[in-house]
N, CA, C and O of each residue as an XYZ file, in Angstrom:
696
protein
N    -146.714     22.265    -12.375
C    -146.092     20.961    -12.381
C    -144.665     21.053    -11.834
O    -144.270     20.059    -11.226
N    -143.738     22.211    -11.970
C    -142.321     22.314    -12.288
C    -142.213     22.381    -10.188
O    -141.399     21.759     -9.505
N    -143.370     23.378     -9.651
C    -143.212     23.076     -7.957
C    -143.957     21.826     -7.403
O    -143.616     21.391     -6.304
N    -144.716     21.369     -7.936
C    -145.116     20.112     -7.455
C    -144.383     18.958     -7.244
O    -144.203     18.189     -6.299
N    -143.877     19.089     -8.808
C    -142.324     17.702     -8.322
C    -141.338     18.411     -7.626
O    -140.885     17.540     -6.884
N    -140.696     19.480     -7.386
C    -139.724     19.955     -6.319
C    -140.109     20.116     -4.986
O    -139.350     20.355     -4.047
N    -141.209     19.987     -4.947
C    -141.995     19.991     -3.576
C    -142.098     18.598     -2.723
O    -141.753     18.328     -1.572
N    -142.626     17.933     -3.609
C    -143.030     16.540     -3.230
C    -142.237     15.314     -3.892
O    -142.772     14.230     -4.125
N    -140.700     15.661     -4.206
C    -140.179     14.798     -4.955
C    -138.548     15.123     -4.238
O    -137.845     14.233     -3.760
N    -138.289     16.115     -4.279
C    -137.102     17.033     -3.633
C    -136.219     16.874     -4.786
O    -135.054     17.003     -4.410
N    -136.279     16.712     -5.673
C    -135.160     16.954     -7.152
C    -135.127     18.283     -7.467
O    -135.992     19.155     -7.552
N    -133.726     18.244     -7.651
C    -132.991     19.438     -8.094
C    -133.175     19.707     -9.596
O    -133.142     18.803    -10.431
N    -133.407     21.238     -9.944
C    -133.375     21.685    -10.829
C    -133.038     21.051    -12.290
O    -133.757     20.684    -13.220
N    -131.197     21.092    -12.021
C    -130.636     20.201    -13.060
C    -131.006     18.841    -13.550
O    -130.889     18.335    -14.666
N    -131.628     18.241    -12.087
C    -131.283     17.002    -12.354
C    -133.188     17.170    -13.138
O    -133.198     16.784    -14.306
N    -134.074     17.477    -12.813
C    -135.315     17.608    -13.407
C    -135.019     18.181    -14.689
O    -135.971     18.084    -15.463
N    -133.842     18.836    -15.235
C    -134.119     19.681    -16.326
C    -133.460     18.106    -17.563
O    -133.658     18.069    -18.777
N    -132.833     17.209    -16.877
C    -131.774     16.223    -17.586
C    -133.084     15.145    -17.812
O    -132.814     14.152    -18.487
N    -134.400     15.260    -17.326
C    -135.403     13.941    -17.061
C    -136.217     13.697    -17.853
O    -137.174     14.394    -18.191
N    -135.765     12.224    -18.386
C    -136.520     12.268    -19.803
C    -138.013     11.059    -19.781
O    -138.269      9.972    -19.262
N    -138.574     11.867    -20.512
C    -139.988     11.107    -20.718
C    -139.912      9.442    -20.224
O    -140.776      8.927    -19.515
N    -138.922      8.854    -20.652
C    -139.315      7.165    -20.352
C    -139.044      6.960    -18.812
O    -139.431      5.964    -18.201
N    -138.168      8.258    -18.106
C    -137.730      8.074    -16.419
C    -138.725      8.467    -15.716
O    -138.545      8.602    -14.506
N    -140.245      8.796    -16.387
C    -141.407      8.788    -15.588
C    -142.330      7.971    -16.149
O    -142.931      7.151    -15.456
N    -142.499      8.070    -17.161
C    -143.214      7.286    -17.699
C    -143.091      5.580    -17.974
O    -141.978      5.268    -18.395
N    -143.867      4.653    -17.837
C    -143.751      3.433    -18.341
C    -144.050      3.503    -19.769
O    -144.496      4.543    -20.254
N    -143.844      2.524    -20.427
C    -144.424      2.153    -22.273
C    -145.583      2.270    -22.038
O    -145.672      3.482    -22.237
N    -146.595      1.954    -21.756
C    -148.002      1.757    -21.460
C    -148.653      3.363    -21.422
O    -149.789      3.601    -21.832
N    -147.785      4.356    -20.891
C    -148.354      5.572    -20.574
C    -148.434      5.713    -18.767
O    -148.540      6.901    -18.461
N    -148.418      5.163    -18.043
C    -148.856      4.982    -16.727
C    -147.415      6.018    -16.062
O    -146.401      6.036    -16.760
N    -147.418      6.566    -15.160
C    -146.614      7.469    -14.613
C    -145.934      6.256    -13.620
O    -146.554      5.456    -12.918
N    -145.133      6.325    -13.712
C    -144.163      5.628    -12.355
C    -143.948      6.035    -10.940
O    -143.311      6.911    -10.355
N    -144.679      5.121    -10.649
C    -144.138      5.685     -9.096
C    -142.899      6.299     -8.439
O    -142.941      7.389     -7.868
N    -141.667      5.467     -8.556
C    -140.532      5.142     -8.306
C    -139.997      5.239     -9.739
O    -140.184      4.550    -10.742
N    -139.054      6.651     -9.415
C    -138.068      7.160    -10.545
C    -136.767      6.906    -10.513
O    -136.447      7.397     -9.431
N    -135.807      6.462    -10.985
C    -135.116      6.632    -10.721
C    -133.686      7.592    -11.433
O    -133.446      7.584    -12.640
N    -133.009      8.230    -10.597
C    -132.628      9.176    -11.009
C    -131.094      8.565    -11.348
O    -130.337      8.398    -10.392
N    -130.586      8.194    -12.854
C    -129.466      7.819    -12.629
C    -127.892      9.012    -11.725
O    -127.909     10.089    -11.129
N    -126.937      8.165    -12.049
C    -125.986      8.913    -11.725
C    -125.240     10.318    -12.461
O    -124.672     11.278    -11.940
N    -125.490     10.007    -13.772
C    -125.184     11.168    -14.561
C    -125.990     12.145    -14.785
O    -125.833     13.080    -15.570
N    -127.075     11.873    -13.919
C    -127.644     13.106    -13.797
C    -127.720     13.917    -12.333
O    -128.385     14.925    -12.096
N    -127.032     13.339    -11.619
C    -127.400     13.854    -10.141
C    -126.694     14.605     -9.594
O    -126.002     14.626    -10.612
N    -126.061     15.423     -8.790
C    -124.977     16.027     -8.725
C    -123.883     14.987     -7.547
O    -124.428     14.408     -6.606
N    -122.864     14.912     -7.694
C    -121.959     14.470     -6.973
C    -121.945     12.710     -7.617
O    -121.469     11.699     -7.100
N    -122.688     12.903     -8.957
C    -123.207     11.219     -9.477
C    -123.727     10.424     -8.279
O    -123.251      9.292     -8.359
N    -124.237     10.505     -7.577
C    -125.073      9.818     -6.573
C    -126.243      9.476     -6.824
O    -127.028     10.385     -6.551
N    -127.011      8.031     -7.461
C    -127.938      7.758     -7.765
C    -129.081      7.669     -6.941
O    -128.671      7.045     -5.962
N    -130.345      7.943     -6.752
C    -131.637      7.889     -5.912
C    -132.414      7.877     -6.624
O    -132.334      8.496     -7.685
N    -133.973      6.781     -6.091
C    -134.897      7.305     -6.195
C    -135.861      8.523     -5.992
O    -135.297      9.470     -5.442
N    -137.204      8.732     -6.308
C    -137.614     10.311     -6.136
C    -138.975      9.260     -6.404
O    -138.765      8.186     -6.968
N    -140.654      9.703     -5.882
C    -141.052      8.890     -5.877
C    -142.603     10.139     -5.828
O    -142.944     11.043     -5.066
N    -143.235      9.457     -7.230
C    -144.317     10.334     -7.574
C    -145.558      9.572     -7.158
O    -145.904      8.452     -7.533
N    -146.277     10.546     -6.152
C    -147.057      9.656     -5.243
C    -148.341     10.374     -4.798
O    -149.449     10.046     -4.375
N    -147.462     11.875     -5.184
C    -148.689     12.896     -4.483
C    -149.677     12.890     -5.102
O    -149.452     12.722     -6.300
N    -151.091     13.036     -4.760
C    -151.889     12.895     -5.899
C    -152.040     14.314     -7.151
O    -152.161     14.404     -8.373
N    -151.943     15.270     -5.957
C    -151.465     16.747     -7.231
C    -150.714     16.625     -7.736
O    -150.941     17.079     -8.858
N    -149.590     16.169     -7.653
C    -148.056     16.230     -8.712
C    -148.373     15.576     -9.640
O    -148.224     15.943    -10.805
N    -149.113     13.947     -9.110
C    -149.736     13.328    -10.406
C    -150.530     13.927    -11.379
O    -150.296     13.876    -12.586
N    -151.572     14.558    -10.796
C    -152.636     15.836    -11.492
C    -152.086     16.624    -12.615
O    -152.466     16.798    -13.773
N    -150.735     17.195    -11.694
C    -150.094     18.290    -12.328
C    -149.300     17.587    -13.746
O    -149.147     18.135    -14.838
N    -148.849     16.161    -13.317
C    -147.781     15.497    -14.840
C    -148.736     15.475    -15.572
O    -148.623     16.221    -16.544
N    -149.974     14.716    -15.476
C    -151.004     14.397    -16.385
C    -151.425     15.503    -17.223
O    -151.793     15.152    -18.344
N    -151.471     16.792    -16.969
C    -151.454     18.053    -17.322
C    -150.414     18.061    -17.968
O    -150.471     18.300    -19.174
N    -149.921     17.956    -17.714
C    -148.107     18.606    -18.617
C    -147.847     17.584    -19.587
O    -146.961     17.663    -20.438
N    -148.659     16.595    -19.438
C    -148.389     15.973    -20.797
C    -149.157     15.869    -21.866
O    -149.001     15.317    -22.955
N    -149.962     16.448    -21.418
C    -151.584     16.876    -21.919
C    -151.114     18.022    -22.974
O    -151.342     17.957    -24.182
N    -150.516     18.937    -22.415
C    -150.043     20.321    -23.138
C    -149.389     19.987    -24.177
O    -149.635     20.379    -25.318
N    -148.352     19.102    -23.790
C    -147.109     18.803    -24.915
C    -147.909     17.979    -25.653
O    -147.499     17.962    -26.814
N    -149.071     17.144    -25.461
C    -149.715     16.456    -26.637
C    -150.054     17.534    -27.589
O    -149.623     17.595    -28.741
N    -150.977     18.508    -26.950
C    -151.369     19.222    -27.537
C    -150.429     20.339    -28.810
O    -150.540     20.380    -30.035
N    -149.803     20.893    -28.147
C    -148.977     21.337    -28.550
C    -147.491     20.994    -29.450
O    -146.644     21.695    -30.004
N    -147.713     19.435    -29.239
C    -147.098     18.913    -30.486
C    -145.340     18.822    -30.477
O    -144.505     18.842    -31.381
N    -145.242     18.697    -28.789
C    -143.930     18.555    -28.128
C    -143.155     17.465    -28.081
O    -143.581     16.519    -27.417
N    -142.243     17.374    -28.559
C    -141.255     15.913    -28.333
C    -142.950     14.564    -28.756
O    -143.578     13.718    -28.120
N    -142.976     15.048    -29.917
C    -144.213     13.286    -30.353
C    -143.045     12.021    -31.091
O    -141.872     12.101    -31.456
N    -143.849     11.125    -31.077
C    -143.277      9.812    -31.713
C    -144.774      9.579    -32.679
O    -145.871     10.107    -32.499
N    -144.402      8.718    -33.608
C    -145.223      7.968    -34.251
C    -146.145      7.103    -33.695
O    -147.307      6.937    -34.066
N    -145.387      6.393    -32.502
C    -145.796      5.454    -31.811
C    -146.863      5.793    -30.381
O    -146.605      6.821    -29.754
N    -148.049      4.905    -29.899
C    -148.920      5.109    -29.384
C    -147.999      5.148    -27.564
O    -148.426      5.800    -26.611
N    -147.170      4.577    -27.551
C    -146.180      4.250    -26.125
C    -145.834      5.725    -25.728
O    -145.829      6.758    -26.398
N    -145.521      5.458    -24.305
C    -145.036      6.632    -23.658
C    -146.079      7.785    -23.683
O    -145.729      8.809    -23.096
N    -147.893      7.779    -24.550
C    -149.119      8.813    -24.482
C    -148.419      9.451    -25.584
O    -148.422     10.669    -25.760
N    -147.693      8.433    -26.478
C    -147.640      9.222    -27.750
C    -145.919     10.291    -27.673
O    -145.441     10.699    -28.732
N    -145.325     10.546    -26.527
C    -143.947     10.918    -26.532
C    -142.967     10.202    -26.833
O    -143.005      8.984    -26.654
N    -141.866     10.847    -27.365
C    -140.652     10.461    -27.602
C    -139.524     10.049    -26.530
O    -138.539     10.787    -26.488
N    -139.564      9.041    -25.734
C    -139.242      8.377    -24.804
C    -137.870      9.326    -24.295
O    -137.682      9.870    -23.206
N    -137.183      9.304    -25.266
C    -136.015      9.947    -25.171
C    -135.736     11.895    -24.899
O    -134.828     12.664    -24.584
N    -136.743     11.915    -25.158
C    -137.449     13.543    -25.121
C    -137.103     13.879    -23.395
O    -136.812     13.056    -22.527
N    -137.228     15.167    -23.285
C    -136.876     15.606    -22.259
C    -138.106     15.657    -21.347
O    -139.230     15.526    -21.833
N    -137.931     15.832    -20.122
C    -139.410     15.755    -19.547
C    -140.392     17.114    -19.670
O    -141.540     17.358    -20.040
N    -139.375     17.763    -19.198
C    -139.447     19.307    -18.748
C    -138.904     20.323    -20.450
O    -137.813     20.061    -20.958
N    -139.530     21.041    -20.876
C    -139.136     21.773    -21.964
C    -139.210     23.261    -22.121
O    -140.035     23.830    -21.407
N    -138.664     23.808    -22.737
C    -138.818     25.298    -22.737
C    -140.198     25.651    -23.399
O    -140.978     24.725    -23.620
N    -140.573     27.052    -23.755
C    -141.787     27.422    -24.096
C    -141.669     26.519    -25.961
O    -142.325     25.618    -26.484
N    -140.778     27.166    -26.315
C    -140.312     26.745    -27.691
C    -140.346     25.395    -27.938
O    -140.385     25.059    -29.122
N    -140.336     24.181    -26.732
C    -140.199     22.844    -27.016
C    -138.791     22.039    -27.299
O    -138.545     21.040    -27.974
N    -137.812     23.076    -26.334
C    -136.678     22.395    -27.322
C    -136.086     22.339    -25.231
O    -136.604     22.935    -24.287
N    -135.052     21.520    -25.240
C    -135.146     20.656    -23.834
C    -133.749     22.168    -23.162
O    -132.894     22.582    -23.944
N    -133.833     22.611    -21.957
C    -133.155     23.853    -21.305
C    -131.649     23.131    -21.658
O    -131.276     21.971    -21.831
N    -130.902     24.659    -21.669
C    -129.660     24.061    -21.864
C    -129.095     24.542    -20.088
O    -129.427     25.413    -19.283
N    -127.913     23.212    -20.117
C    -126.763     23.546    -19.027
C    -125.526     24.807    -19.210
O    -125.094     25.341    -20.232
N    -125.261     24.962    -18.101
C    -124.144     25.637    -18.496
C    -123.431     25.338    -17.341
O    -123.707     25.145    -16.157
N    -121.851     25.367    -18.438
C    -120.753     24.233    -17.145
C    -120.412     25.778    -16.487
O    -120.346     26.875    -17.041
N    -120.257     25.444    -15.309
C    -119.680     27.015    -14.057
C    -119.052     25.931    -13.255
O    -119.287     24.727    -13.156
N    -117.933     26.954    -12.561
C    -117.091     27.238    -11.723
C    -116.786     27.710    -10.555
O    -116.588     28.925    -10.561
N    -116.655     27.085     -9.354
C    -116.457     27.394     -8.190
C    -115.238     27.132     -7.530
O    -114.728     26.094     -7.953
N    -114.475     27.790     -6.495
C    -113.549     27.407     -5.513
C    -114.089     26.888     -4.428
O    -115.026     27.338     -3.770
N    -113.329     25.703     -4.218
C    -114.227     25.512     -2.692
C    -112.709     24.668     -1.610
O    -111.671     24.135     -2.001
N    -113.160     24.860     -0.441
C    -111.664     24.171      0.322
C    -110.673     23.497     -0.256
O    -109.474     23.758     -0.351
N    -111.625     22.162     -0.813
C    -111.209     21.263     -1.516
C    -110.384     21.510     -2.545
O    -109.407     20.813     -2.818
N    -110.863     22.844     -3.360
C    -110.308     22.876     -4.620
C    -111.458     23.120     -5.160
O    -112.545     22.969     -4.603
N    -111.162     23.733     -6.910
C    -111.709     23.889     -7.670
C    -112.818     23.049     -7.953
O    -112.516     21.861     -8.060
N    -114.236     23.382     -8.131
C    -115.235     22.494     -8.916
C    -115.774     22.669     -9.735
O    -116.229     23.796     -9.928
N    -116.000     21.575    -10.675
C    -117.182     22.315    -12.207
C    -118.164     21.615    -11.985
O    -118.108     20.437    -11.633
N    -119.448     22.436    -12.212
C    -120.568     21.615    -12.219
C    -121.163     22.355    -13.648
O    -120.615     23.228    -14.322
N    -122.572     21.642    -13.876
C    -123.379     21.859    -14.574
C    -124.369     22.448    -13.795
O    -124.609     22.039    -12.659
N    -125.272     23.856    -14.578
C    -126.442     24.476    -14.029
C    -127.249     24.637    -15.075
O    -126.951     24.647    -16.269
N    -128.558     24.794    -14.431
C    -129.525     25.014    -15.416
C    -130.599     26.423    -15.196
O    -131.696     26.359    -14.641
N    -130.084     27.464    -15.679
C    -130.215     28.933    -15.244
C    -131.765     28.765    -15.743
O    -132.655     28.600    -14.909
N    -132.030     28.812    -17.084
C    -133.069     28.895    -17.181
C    -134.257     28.299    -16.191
O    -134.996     29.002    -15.501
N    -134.277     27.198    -16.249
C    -135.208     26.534    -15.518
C    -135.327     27.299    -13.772
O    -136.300     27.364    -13.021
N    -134.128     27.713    -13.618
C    -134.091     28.479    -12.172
C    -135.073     29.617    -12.110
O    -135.862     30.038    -11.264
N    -134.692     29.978    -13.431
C    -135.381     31.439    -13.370
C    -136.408     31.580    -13.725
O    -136.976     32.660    -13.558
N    -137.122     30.322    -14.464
C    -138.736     29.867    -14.567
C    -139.338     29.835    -12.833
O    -140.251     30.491    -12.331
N    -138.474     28.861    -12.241
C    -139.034     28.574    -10.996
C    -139.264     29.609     -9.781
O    -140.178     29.607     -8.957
N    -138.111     30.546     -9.913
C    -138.140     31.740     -9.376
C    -139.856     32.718     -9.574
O    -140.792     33.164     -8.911
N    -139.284     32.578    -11.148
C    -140.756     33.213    -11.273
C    -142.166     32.537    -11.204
O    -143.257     33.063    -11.422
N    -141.971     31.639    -10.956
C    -143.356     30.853    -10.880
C    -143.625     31.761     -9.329
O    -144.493     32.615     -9.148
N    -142.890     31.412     -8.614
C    -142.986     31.654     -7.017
C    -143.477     33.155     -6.709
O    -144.344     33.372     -5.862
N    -142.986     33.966     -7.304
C    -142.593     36.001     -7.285
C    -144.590     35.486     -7.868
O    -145.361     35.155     -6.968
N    -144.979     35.505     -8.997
C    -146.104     35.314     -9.789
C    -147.299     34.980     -8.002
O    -148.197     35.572     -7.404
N    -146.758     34.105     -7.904
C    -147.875     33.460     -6.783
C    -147.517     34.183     -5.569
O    -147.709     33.621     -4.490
N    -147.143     35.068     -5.595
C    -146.719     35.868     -4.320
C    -145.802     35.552     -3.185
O    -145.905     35.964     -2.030
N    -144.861     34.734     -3.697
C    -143.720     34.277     -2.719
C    -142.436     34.980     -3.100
O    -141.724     34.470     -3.964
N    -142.045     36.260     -2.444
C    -140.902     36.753     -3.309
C    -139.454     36.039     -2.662
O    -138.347     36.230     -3.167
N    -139.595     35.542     -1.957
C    -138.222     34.727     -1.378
C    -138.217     33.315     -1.902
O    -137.293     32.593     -1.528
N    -138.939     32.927     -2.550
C    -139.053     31.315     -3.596
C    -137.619     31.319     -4.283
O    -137.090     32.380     -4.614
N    -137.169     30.401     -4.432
C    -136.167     29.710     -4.940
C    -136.097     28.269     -5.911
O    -137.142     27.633     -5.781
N    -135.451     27.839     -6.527
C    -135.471     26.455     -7.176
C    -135.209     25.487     -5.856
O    -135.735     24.393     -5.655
N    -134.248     26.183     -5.001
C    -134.131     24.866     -4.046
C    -135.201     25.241     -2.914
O    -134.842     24.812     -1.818
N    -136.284     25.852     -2.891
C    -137.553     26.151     -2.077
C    -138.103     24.852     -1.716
O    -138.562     24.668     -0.589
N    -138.083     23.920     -2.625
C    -138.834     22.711     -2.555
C    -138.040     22.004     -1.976
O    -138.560     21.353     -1.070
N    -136.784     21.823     -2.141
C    -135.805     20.719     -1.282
C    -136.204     21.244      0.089
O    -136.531     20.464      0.983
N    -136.187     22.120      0.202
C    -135.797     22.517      1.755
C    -137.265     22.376      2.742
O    -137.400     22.166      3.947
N    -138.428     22.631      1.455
C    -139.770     22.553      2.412
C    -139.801     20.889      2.616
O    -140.069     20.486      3.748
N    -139.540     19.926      1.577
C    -139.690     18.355      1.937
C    -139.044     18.205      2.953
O    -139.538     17.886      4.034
N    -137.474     18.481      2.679
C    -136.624     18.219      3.784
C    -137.080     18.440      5.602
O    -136.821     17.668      6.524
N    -137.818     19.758      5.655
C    -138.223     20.222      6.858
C    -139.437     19.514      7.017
O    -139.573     19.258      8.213
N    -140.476     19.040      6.273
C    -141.291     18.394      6.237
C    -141.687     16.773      7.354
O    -142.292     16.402      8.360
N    -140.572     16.179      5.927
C    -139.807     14.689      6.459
C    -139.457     14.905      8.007
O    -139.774     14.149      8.926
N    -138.774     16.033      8.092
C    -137.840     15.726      9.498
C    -138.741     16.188     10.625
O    -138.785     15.533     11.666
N    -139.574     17.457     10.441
C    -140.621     16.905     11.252
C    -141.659     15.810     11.669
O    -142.028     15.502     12.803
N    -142.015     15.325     10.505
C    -142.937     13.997     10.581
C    -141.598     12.986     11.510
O    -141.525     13.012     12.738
N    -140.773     12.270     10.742
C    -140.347     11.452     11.235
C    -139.313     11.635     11.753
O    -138.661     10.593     11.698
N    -138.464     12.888     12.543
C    -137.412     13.128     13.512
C    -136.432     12.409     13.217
O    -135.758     12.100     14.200
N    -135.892     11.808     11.737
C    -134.752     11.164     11.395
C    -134.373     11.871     10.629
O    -135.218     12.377      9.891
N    -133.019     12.218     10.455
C    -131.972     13.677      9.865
C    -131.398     12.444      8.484
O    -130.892     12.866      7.444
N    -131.602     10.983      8.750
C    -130.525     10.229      7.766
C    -131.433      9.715      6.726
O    -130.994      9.196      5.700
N    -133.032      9.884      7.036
C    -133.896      9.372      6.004
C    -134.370     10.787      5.213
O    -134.990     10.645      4.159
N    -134.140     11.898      5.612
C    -133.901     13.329      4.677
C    -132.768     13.518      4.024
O    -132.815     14.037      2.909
N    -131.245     13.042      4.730
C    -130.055     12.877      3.749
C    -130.557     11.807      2.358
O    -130.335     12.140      1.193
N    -131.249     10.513      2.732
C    -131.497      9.577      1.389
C    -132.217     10.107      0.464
O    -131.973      9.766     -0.694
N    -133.047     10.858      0.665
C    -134.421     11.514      0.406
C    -133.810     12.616     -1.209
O    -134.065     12.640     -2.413
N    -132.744     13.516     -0.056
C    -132.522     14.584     -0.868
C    -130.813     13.807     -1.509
O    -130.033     14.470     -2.193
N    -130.604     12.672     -1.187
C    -129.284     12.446     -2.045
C    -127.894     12.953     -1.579
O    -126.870     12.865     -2.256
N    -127.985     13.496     -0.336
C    -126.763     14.079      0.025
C    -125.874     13.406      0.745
O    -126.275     12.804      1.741
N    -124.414     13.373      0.364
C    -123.306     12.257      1.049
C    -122.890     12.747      1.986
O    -122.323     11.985      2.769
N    -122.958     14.016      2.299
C    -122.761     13.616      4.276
C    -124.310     14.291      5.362
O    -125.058     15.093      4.803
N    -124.494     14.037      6.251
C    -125.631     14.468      6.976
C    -125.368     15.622      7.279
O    -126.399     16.290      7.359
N    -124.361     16.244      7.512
C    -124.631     18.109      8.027
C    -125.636     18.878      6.861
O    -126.353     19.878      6.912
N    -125.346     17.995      5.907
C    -125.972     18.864      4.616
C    -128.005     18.803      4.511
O    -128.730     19.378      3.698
N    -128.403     17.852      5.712
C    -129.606     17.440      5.362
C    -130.263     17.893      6.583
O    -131.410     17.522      6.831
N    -129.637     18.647      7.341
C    -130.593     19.510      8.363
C    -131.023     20.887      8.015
O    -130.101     21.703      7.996
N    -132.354     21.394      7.702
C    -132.753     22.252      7.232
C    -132.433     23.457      8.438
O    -132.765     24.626      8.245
């Protein structure tokens, strides 16, 4: 599930690790097409959609929520959301408890930046990839295969900048 939406969705790590049950899900249970990713979760706060469409990724959520039913992950009382806690995280550790961030530090031209990362989840995704025999896989593996994807299909560099959320275009040529 965790490469299916980075594949076919192009969301970043963090911002998938911050995504909570009701930002895919409708009340009804029905998966949403059209997510939207607020600003406090995105990096540079830049809000976008991300848009679950593929029919495997769908496959793959329906599964993953299947597990956490099972397994007795982020539940509510209530029949809404397939029985989750709206507020619950999407994505969870083995344990069920939602990945933590950690604030880091960079220099950059500009000056100093802090962001938030989400190591764990990196290093799930890493290993998902090494497991399936890709030893050069990455968390941002998936941005970069949509990105190259998109821009082959449709030879526009500014509908892969919207895609992947990035505020200037040098950043959206693979």
């Amino acid at each position: 599930m965790l490469l299916w939406l980075t594949h076919t969705t192009g969301i970043r790590v963090t911002e998938l690790a911050l995504l909570e049950v009701a930002d895919v899900l409708y009340p009804s249970g029905a998966i949403k097409p059209e997510v939207y990713l607020r600003a406090g979760i995105t990096k540079g706060c830049r809000p976008r959609n991300v848009y679950l469409t593929h029919t495997r990724c769908l496959a793959a959520l329906d599964a993953w929520f299947d597990v956490r039913t099972r397994r007795c992950r982020g539940l509510s009382d209530a029949d809404e959301y397939r029985g989750l806690r709206p507020g619950s995280k999407l994505v969870m550790t083995h344990k069920g408890q939602a990945f933590e961030l950690a604030c880091k530090h960079r220099e950059l031209d500009s000056g100093p930046e802090v962001y938030q990362a989400c190591d764990a989840l990196q290093q799930t995704i890493t290993r998902l990839y090494r497991q399936a025999g890709i030893k050069q896989g990455s968390s941002h593996s998936g941005r970069r295969s949509l990105a190259a994807k998109v821009l082959a299909a449709t030879g526009d560099a500014e509908t892969v900048q919207a895609i992947l959320g990035h505020a200037c275009l040098d950043r959206s040529k693979p």
